Coordinates of C-alpha atoms and ligand atoms in Angstrom, one line a residue:
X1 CA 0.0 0.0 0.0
X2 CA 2.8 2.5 1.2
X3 CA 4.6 1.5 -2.3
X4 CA 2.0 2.5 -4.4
X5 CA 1.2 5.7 -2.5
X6 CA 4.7 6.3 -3.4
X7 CA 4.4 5.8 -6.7
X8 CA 2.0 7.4 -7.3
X9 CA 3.4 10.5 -5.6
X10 CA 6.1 10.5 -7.6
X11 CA 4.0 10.2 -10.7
X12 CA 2.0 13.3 -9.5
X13 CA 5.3 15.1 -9.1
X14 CA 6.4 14.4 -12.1
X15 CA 3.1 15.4 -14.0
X16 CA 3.2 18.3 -11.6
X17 CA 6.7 19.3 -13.1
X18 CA 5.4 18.7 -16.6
X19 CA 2.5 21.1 -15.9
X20 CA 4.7 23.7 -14.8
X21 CA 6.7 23.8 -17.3
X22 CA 4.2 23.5 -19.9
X23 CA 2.1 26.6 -18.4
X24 CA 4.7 28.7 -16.9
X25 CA 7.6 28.0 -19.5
X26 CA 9.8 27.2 -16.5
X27 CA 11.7 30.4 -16.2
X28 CA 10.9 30.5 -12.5
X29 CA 12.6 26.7 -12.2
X30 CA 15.8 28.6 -13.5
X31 CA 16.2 31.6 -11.5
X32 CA 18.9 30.4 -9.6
X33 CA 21.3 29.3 -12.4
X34 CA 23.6 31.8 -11.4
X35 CA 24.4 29.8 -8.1
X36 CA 23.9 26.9 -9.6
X37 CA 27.8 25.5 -9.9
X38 CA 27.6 26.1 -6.2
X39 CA 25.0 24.5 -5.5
X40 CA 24.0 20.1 -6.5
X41 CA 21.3 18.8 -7.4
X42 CA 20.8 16.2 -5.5
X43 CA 18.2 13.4 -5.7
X44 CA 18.5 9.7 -4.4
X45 CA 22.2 9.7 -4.4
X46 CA 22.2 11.9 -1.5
X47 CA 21.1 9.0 0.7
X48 CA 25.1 7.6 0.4
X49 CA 26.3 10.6 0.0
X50 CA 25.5 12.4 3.7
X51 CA 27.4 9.7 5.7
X52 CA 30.5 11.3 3.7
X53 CA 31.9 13.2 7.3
X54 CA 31.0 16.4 6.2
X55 CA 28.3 19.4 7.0
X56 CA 25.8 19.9 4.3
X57 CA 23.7 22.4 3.7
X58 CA 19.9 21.1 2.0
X59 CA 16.9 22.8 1.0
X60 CA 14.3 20.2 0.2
X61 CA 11.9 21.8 -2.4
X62 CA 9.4 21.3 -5.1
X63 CA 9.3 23.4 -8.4
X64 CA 5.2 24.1 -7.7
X65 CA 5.3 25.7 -4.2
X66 CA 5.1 29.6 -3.6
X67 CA 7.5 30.2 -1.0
X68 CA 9.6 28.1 -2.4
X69 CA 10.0 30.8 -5.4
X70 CA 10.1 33.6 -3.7
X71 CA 12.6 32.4 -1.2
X72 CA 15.1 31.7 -5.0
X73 CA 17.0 35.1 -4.1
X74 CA 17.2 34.5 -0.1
X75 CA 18.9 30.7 -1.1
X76 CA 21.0 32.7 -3.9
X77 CA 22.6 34.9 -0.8
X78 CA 22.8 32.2 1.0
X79 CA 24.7 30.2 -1.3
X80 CA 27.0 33.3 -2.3
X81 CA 27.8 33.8 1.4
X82 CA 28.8 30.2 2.3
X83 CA 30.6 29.5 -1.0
X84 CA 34.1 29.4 0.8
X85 CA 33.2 28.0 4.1
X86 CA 33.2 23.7 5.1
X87 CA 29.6 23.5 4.8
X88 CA 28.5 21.9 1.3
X89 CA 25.0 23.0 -0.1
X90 CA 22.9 21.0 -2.1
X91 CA 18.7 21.4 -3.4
X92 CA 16.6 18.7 -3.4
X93 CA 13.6 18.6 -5.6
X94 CA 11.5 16.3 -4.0
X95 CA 8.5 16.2 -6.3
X96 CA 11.2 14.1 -8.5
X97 CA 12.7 12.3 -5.0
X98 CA 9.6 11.5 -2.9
X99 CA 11.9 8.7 -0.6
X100 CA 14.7 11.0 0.1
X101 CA 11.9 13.7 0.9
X102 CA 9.9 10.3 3.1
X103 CA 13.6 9.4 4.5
X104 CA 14.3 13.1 6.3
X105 CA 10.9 13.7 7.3
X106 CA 9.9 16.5 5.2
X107 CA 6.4 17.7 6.0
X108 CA 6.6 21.0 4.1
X109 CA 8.6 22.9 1.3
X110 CA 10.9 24.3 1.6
X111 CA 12.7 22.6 4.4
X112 CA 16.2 23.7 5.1
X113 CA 18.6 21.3 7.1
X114 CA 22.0 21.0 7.8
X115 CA 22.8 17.2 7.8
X116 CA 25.6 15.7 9.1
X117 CA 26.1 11.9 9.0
X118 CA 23.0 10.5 10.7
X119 CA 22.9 13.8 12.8
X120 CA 20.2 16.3 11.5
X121 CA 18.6 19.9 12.5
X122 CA 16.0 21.2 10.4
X123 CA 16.4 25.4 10.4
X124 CA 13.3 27.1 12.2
X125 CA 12.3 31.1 12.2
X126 CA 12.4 33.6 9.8
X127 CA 13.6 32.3 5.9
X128 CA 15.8 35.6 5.8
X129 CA 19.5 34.9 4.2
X130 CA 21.2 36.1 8.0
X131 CA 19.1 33.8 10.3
X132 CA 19.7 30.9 7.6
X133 CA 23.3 31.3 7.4
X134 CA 24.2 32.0 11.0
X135 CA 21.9 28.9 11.6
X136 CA 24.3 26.9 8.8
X137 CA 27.9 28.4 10.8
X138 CA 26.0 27.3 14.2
X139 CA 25.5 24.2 13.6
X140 CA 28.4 23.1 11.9
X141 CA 30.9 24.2 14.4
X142 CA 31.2 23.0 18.0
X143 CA 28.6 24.1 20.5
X144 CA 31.0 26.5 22.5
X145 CA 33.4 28.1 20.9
X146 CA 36.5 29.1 22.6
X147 CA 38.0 32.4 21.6
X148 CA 41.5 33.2 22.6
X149 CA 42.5 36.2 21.2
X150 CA 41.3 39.9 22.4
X151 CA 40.6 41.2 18.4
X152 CA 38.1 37.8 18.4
X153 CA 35.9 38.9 21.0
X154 CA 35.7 42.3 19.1
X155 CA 34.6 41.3 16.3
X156 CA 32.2 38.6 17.7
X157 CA 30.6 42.1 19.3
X158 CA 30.5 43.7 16.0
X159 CA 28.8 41.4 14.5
X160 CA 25.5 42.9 16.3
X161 CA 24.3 39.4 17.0
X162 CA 23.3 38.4 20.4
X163 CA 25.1 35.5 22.1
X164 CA 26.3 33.9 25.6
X165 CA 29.4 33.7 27.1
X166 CA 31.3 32.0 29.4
X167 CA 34.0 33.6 31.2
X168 CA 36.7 31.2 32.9
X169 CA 38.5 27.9 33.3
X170 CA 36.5 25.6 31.4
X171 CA 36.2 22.9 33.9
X172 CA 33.9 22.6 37.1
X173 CA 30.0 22.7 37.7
X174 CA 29.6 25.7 35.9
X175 CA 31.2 25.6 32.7
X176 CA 30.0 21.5 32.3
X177 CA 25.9 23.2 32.7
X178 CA 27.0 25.8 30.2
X179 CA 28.4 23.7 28.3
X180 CA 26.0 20.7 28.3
X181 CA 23.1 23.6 27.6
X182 CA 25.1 25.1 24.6
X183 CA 24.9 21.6 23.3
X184 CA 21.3 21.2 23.5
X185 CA 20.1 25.1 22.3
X186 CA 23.0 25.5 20.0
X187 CA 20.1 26.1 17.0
X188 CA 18.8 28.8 18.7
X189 CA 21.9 31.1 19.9
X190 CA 25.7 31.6 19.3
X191 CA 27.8 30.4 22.7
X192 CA 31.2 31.2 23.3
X193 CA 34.1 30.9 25.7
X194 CA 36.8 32.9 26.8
X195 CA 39.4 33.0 29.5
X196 CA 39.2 36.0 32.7
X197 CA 41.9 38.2 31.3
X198 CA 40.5 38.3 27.2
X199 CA 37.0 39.2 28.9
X200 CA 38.1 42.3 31.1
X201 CA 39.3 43.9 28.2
X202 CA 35.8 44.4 27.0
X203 CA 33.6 44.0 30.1
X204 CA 33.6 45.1 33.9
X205 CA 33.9 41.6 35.7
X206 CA 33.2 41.0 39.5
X207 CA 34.2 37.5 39.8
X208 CA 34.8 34.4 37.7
X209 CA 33.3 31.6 36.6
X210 CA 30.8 33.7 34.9
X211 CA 28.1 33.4 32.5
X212 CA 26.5 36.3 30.5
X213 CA 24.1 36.9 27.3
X214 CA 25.5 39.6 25.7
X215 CA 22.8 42.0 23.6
X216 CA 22.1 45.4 21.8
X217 CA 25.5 46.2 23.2
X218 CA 24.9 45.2 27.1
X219 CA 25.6 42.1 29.1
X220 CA 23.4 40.8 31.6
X221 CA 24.7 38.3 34.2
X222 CA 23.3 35.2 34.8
X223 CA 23.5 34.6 38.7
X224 CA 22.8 31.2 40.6
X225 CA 19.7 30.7 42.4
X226 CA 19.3 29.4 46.0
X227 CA 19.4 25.8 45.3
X228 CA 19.4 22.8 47.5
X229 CA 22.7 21.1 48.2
X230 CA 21.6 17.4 46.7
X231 CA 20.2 18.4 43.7
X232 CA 22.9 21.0 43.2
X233 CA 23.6 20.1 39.7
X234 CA 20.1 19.5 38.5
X235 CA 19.3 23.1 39.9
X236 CA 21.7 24.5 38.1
X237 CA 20.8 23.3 34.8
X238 CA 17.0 23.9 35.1
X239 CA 17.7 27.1 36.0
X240 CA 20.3 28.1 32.9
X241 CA 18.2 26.5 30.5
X242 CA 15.2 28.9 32.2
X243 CA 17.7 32.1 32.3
X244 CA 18.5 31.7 28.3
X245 CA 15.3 30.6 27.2
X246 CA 14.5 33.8 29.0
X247 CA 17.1 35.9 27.3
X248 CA 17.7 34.8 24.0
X249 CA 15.7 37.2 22.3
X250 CA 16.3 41.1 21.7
X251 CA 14.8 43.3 24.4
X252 CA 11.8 44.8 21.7
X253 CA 12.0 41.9 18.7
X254 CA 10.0 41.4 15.6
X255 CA 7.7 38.8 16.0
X256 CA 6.8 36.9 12.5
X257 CA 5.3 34.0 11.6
X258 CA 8.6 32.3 11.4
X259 CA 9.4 33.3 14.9
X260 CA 6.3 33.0 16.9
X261 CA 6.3 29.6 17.4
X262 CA 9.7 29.9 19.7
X263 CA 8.7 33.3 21.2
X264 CA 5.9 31.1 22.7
X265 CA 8.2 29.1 24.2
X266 CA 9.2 31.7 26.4
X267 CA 6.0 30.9 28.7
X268 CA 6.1 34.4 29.0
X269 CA 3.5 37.2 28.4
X270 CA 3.5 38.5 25.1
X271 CA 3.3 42.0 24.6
X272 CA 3.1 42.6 21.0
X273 CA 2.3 45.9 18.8
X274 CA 0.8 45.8 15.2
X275 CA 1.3 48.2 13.2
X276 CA 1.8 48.7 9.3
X277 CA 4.5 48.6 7.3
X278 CA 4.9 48.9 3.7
X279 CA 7.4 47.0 1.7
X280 CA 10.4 49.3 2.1
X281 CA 9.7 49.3 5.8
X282 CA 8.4 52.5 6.4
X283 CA 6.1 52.5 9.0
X284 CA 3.3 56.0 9.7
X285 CA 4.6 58.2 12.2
X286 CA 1.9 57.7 14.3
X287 CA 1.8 54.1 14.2
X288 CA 5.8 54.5 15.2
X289 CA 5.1 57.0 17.7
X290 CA 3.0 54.1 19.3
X291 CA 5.3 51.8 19.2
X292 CA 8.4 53.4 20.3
X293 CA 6.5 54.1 23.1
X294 CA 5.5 51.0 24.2
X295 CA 9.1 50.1 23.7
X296 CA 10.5 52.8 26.2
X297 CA 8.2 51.0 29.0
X298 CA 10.6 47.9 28.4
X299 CA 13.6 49.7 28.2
X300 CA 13.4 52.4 31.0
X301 CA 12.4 49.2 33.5
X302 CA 13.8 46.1 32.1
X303 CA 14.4 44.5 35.6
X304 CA 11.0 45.2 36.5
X305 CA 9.7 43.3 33.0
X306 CA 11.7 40.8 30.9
X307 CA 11.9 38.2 33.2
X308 CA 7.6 37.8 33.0
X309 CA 7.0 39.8 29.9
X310 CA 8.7 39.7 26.4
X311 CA 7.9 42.6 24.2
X312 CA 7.9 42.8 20.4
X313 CA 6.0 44.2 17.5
X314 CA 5.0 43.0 14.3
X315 CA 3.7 43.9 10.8
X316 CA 2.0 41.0 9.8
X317 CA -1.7 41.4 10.5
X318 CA -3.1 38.1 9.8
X319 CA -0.6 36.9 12.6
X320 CA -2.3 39.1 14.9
X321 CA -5.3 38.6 13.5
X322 CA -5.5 35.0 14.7
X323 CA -4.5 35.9 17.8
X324 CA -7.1 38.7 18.3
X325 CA -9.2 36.3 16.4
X326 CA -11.1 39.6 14.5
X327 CA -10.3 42.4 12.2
X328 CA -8.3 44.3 14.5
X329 CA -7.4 48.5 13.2
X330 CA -4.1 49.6 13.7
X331 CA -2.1 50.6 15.6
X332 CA -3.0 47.4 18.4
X333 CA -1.8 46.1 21.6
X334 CA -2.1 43.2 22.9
X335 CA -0.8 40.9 25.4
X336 CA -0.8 37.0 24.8
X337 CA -0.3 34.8 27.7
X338 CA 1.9 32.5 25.8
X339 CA 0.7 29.1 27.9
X340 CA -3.2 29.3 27.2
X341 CA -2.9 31.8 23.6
X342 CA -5.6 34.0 26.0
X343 CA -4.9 37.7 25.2
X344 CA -5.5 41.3 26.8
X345 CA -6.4 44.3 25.1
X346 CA -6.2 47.3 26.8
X347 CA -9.3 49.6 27.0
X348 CA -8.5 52.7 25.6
X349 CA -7.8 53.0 21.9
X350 CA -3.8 52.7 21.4
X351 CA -3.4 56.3 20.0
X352 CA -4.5 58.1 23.3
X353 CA -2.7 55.6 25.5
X354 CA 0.3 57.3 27.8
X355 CA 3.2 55.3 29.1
X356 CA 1.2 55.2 32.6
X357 CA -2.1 53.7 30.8
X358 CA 0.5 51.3 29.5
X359 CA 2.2 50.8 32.4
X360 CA -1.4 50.0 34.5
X361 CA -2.6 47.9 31.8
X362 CA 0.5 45.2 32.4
X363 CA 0.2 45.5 36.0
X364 CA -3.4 44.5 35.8
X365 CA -2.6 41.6 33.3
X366 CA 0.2 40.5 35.8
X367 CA -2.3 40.3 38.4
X368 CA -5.0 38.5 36.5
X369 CA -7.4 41.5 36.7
X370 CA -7.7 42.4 33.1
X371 CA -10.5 41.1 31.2
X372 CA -9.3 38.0 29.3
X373 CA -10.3 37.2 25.5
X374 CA -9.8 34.0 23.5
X375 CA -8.0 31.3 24.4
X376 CA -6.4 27.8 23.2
X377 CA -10.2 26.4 23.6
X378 CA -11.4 24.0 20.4
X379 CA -13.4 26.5 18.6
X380 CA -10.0 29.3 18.7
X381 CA -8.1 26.0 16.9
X382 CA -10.5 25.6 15.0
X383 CA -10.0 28.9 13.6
X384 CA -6.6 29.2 13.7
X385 CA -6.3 25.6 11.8
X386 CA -8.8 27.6 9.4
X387 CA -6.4 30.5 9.2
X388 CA -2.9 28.5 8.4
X389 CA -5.2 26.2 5.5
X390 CA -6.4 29.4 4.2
X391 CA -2.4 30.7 4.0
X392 CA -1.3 27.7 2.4
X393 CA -3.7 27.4 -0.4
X394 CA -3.2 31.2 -1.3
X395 CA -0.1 30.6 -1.2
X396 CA 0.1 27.7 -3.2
X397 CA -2.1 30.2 -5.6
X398 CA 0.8 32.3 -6.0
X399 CA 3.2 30.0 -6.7
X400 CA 1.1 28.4 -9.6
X401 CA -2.7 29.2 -10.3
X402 CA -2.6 26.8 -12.9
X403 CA -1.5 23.9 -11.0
X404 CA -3.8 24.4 -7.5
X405 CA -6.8 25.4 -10.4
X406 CA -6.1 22.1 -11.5
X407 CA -5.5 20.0 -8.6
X408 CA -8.4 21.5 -7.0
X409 CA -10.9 22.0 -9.9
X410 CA -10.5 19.0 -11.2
X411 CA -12.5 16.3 -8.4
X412 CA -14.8 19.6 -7.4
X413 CA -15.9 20.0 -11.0
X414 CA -15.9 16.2 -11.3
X415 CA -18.3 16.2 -7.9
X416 CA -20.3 18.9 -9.3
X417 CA -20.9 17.1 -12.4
X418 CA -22.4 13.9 -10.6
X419 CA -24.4 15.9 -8.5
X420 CA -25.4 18.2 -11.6
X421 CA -26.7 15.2 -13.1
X422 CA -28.2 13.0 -10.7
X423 CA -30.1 15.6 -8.8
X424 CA -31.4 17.9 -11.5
X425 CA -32.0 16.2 -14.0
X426 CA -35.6 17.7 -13.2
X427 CA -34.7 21.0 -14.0
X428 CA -33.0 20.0 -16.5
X429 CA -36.2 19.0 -18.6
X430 CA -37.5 21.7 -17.2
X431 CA -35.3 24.3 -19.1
X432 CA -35.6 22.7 -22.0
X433 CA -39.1 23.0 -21.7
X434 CA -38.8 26.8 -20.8
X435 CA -36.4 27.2 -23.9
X436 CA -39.1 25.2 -26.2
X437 CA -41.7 27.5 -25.1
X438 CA -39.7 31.0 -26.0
X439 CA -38.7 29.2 -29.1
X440 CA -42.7 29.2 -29.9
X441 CA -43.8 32.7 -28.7
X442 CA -41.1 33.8 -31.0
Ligands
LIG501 C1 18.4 20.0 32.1 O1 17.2 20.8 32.1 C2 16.4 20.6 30.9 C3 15.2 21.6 30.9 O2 14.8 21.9 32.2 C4 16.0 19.2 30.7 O3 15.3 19.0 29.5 C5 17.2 18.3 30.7 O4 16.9 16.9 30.6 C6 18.1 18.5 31.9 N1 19.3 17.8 31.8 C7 19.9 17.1 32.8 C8 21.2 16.4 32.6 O5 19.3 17.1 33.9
LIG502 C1 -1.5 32.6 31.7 O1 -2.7 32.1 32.2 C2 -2.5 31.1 33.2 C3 -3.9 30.7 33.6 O2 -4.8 31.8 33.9 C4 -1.7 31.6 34.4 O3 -1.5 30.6 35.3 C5 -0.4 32.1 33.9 O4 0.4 32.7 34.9 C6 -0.6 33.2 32.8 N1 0.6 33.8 32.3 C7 1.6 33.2 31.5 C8 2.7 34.0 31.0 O5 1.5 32.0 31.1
LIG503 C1 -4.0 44.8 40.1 O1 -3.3 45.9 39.5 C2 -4.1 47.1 39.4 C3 -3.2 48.1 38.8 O2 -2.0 48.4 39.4 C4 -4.5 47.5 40.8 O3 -5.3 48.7 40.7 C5 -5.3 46.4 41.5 O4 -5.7 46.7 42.8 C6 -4.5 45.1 41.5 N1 -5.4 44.0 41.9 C7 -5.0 43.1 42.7 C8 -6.0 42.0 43.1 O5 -3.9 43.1 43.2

């Protein structure tokens, strides 16, 4: 049964590919030529080929999906930017290779992964050419790396990425919890080590072992709880892998749909602002006005905030729409409570709001008072399930109207036709009787 399935899958693919060409002429299929030497095609081979020893780089595809095209220049960057490094980058179109596609796992198009040997991480968040390529140099280097010279650490802070550090001898309980959670988060962050003397040339230290996350050009400290003797070690790592999950994103972040899913993860509250943005970015000034000022609340009193409320703002308005779960008019706030998906809106309109009302408003969601909308209830999934099928097929639209036209057309018309005939056959006659009749008076 599976075997046929897969046949016939593949079939389908390559009727699909045959279609696309045929309608479209292709010229989408060879947008990437440029990179291509750069770049293999890979197909079944690829199954020998990843236990080679080596980091590879794959985006698993298909020549009909939508995102897949538009995201052609993002994997052109991509490639150009990784061209001299270790990390080998190869496409897969799996329309033409349904088992290599049924071997990794791949659910939806495109997938990116960096494979290694039987070792595999499948990237997650925004498809932008930085987040994909400081994903690839993440993962295909070791989980901490050590720095040892002073210019290093520089330009590691240039960079204007955020990332954790550890500062001291790398041995003892400290360094092996930092160490052993670098190893299980290295997909979402950047870890490094240094020794006492490299770190006081760029930051004031008190005392060392230390660990800090180091962000928008400041370093916060993570510092040991009270913990129990006995379970001394476990403590320790339940509450670093709580203090990064904590602090691993920027103080006032855009929140997309390729991020959301992680910001959730925070278990924090999510205070998010919508607001419109146009495709060169530009956002109205009084939408801005808004939202920088919702952003000085979390910056003027950070300590007071981040470690229950994670603040961002976003542009795209059927992301907050799903939340709000209405038509919402912009500018918005609201505040998600990331374990239920219940949200807060405040009661005055956004425009009129002070940093006090703002202020007030979180206090009251921080002590349950505010009024409480939505929720992670079956008729709210319901929706939402609505909202992502609804993204997909237009988005499958835009990648090839022909194609979903087709695919979808063709067993509705075929329905329609059954039903068309069984059912009204009636009216049918009828209409041919009406059309005799005007035939005759005329
Ligand atoms: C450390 O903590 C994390 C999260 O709390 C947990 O998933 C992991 O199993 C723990 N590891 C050890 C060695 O206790
Ligand atoms: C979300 O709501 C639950 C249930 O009311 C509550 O226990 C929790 O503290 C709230 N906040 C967050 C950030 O999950
Ligand atoms: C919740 O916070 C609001 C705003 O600070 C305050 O007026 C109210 O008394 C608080 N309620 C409780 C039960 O603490």
């Amino acid at each position: 049964m599976k075997f046929f399935f897969l046949e016939g899958a593949c079939i389908m693919g390559k009727l699909g590919n045959y279609l696309v060409i045929l309608f479209i002429s292709g010229f989408m299929l060879h947008e990437s030529d440029a990179f291509s030497k750069w770049v293999l095609e890979l197909g079944d081979n690829f199954a020998d080929l990843h236990t080679d020893g080596g980091y590879w780089l794959v985006k698993f595809y298909t020549p009909w999906c939508g995102y897949c095209k538009r995201m052609e220049p993002i994997w052109g960057h991509v490639v150009q930017t990784l061209k001299n490094t270790h990390i080998r980058i190869g496409r897969i179109d799996c329309s033409t290779f349904p088992n290599i596609a049924q071997k990794f796992g791949i659910t939806k198009y495109p997938t990116i992964k960096i494979i290694k040997g039987d070792e595999q991480h499948t990237f997650q968040g925004d498809k932008d050419t930085e987040q994909i390529v400081n994903f690839a140099l993440r993962m295909s280097g070791p989980a901490v790396e050590h720095i040892t010279r002073p210019e290093s650490l520089t330009n590691i802070k240039n960079m204007n990425q955020l990332f954790f550090m550890y500062v001291g001898e790398r041995q003892g309980a400290l360094w092996n919890t930092f160490n052993d959670v670098a190893n299980k988060m290295q997909a979402h962050a950047f870890y490094y080590s240094t020794s006492a003397n490299i770190a006081k040339k760029h930051i004031y230290l008190n005392d060392t072992p230390a660990v800090f996350v180091h962000k928008e050009n400041s370093q916060y400290f993570y510092t040991v709880g009270e913990g129990n003797e006995i379970e001394e070690v476990h403590h320790l790592n339940a509450s670093m892998h709580k203090w990064m999950n904590e602090e691993r994103f920027e103080t006032f972040m855009k929140i997309t749909e390729g991020n959301i899913e992680e910001v959730l993860q925070t278990n924090k509250y999510i205070v998010l602002v919508v607001v419109e943005e146009n495709k060169l970015q530009e956002i109205p000034k009084e939408m801005l006005e808004f939202r920088n000022m919702v952003e000085s609340v979390i910056r003027k009193d950070r300590d007071k905030y981040h470690s229950s409320f994670q603040f961002g703002w976003t542009s795209n308005l059927e992301l907050a729409n799903s939340f709000a779960m209405e038509t919402i008019s912009l500018p918005y706030l609201m505040v998600l409570n990331s374990t239920t998906l219940h949200h807060h809106i405040p009661e005055d309109e956004p425009l009129v709001m002070t940093v006090e009302a703002i202020e007030l408003f979180l206090e009251r969601v921080y002590n349950q008072t505010a009024p409480v909308y939505g929720g992670n209830d079956f008729a709210v999934r319901l929706y939402r399930a609505y909202f992502r099928a609804k993204t997909t097929l237009v988005d499958r639209y835009r990648g090839n109207p022909v194609l979903t036209i087709v695919l979808l057309g063709l067993p509705t018309s075929f329905l329609s036709f059954i039903l068309y005939s069984c059912i009204c056959s009636d009216i049918l006659d009828a209409e041919e009787e009406d059309e005799d009749l005007h035939e005759k008076r005329e």
